[in-house]
Coordinates of C-alpha atoms (C1' of nucleotides) in Angstrom, one line a residue:
Chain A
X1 CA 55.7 28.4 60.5
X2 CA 56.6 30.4 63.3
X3 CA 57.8 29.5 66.7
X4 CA 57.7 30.5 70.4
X5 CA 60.6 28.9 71.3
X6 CA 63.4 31.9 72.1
X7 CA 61.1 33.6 73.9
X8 CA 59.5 30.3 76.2
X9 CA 63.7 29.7 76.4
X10 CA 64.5 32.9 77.9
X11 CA 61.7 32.4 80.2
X12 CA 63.1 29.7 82.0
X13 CA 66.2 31.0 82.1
X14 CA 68.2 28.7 79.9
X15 CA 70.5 29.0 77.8
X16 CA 70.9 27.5 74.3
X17 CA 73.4 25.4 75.3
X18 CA 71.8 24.2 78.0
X19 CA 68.5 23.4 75.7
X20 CA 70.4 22.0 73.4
X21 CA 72.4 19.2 75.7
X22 CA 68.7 18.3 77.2
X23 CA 67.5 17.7 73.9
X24 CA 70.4 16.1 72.2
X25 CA 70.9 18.3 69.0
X26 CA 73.2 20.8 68.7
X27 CA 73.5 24.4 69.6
X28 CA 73.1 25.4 66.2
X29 CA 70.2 23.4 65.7
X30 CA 68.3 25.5 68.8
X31 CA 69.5 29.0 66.8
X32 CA 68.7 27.8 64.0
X33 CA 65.2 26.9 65.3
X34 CA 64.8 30.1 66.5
X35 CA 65.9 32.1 63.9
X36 CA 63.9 30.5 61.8
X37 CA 66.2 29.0 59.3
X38 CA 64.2 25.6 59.0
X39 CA 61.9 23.7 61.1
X40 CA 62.3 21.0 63.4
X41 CA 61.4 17.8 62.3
X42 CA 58.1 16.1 64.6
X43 CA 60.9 13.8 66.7
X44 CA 62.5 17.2 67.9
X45 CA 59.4 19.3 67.8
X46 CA 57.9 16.2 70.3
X47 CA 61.0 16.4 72.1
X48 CA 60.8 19.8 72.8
X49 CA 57.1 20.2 73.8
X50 CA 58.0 17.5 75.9
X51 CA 61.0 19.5 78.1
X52 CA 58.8 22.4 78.3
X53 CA 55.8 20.6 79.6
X54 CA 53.7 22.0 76.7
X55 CA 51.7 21.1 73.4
X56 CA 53.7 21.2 70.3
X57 CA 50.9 23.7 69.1
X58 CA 51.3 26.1 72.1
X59 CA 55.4 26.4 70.8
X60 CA 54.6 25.8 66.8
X61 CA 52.6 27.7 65.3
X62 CA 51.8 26.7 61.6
X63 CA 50.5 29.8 59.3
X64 CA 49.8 28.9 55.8
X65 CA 53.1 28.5 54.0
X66 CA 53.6 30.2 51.0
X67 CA 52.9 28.4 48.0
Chain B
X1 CA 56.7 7.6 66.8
X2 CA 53.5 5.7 65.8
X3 CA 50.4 7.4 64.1
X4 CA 46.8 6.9 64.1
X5 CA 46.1 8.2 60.5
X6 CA 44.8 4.7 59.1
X7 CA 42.4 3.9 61.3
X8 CA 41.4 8.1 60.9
X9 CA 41.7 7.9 57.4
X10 CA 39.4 4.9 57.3
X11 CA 36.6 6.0 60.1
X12 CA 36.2 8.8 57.6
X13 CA 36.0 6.8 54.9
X14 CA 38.4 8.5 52.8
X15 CA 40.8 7.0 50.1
X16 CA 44.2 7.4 50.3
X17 CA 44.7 9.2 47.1
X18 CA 41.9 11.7 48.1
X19 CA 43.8 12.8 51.6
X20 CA 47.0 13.1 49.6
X21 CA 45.2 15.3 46.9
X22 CA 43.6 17.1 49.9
X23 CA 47.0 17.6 51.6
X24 CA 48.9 18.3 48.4
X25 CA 51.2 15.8 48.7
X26 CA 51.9 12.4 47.1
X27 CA 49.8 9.0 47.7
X28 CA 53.1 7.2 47.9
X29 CA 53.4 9.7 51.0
X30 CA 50.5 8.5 52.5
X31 CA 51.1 4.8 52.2
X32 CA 54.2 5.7 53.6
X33 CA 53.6 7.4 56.9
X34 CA 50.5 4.6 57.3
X35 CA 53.1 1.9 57.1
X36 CA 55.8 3.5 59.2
X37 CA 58.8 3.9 56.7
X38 CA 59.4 7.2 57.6
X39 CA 57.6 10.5 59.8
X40 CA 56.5 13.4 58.6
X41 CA 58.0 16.7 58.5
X42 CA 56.3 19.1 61.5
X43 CA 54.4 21.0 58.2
X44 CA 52.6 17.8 57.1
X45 CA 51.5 16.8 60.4
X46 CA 50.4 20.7 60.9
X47 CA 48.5 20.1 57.5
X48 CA 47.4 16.3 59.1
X49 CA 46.0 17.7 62.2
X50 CA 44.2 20.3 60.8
X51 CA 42.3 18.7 57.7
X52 CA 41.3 15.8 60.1
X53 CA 40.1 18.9 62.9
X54 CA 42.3 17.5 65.7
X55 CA 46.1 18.2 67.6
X56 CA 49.0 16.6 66.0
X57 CA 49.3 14.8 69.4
X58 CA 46.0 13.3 68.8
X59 CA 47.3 11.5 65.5
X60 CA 51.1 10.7 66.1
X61 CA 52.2 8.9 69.3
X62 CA 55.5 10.1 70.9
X63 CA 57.3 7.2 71.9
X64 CA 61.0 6.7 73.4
X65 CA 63.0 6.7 70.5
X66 CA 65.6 3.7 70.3
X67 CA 68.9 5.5 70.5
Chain C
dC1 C1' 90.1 48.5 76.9
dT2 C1' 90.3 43.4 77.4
dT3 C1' 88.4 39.1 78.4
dC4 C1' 84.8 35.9 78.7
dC5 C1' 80.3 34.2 77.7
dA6 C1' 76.2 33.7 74.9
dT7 C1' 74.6 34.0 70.5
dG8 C1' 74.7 34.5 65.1
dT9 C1' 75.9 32.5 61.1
dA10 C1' 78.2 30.0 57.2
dA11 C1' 80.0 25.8 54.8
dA12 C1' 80.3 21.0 53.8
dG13 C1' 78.7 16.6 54.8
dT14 C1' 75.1 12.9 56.3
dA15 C1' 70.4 11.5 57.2
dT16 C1' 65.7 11.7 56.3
dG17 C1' 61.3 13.4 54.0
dC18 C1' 59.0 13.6 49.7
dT19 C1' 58.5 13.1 44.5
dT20 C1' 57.9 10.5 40.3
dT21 C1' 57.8 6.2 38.0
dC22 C1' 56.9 1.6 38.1
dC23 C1' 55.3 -3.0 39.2
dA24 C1' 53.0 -6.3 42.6
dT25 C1' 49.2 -7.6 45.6
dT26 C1' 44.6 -7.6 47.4
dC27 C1' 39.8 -6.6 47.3
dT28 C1' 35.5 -5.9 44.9
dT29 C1' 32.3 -6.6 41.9
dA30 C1' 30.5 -7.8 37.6
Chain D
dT1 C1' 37.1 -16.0 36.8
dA2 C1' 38.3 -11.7 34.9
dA3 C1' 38.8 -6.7 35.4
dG4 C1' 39.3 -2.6 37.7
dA5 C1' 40.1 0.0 42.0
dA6 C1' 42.9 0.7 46.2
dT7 C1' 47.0 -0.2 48.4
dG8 C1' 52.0 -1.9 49.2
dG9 C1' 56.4 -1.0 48.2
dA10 C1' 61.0 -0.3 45.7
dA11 C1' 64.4 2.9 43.3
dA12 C1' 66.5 7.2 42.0
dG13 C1' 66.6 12.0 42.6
dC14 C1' 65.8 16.4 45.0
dA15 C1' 64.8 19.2 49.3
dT16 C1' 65.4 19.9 54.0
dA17 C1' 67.0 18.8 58.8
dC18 C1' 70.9 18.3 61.5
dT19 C1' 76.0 17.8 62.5
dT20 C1' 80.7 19.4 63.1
dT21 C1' 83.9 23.0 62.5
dA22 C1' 85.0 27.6 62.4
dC23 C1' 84.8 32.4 63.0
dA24 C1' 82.3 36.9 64.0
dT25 C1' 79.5 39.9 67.0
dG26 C1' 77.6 41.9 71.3
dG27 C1' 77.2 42.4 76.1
dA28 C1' 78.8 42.2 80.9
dA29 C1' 82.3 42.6 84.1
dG30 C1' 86.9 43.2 85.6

DNA sequence: CTTCCATGTAAAGTATGCTTTCCATTCTTA
DNA sequence: TAAGAATGGAAAGCATACTTTACATGGAAG
């Protein structure tokens, strides 16, 4: 799965950080979003579309996974 | 978070062990996320959405989260 | 060049998703 | 009523999400 979420960040103009205090996770947990070292679970993924005004499809985009 | 996928499951007339074979994941799984004991990662609601033809947000209901 | 700010990333620990195995309950249907 | 099919649900174990702490890197700005 891949994820639009650096680039819909940098849009905005917001900074990790900032992401990550509206959200209530971590700073880590945005890079590691976006550097796509694991996926969010639904509750953050929700949470996310949510600050951004968006579908969780428009940010998530699932490919099929290997295996 | 509530979901929808019993009364989806059902209208389609589908057993649970034959979405879990479909999905490639356990029936245990299925009874699980039907009964609300626990959500399901972003990657089986992707898989969800797209073997019933509709948006995650279609299926799972974002509520406030106690906490 | 130095300093500050934003980001990358790793390690160890906790919480949650999912599996396998197993047994109980309910519904159908013969 | 008996038997089989579908579902509920618990327990133990493994995989993954997320946290806190810590340190490194790169860019901007003095």
């Amino acid at each position: 799965m891949r994820n639009r979420l650096e680039e819909i960040r940098k849009e905005r103009g917001i900074k990790q950080e900032e992401l990550a205090a509206a959200l209530e996770v971590s700073r880590q947990t945005i890079g590691s979003l976006e550097n796509g070292r694991y996926n969010p679970s639904i509750l953050l993924a929700f949470k996310i579309a949510r600050y951004f005004g968006m579908k969780i499809e428009d940010i998530f985009i699932y490919e099929e996974e290997q295996g």
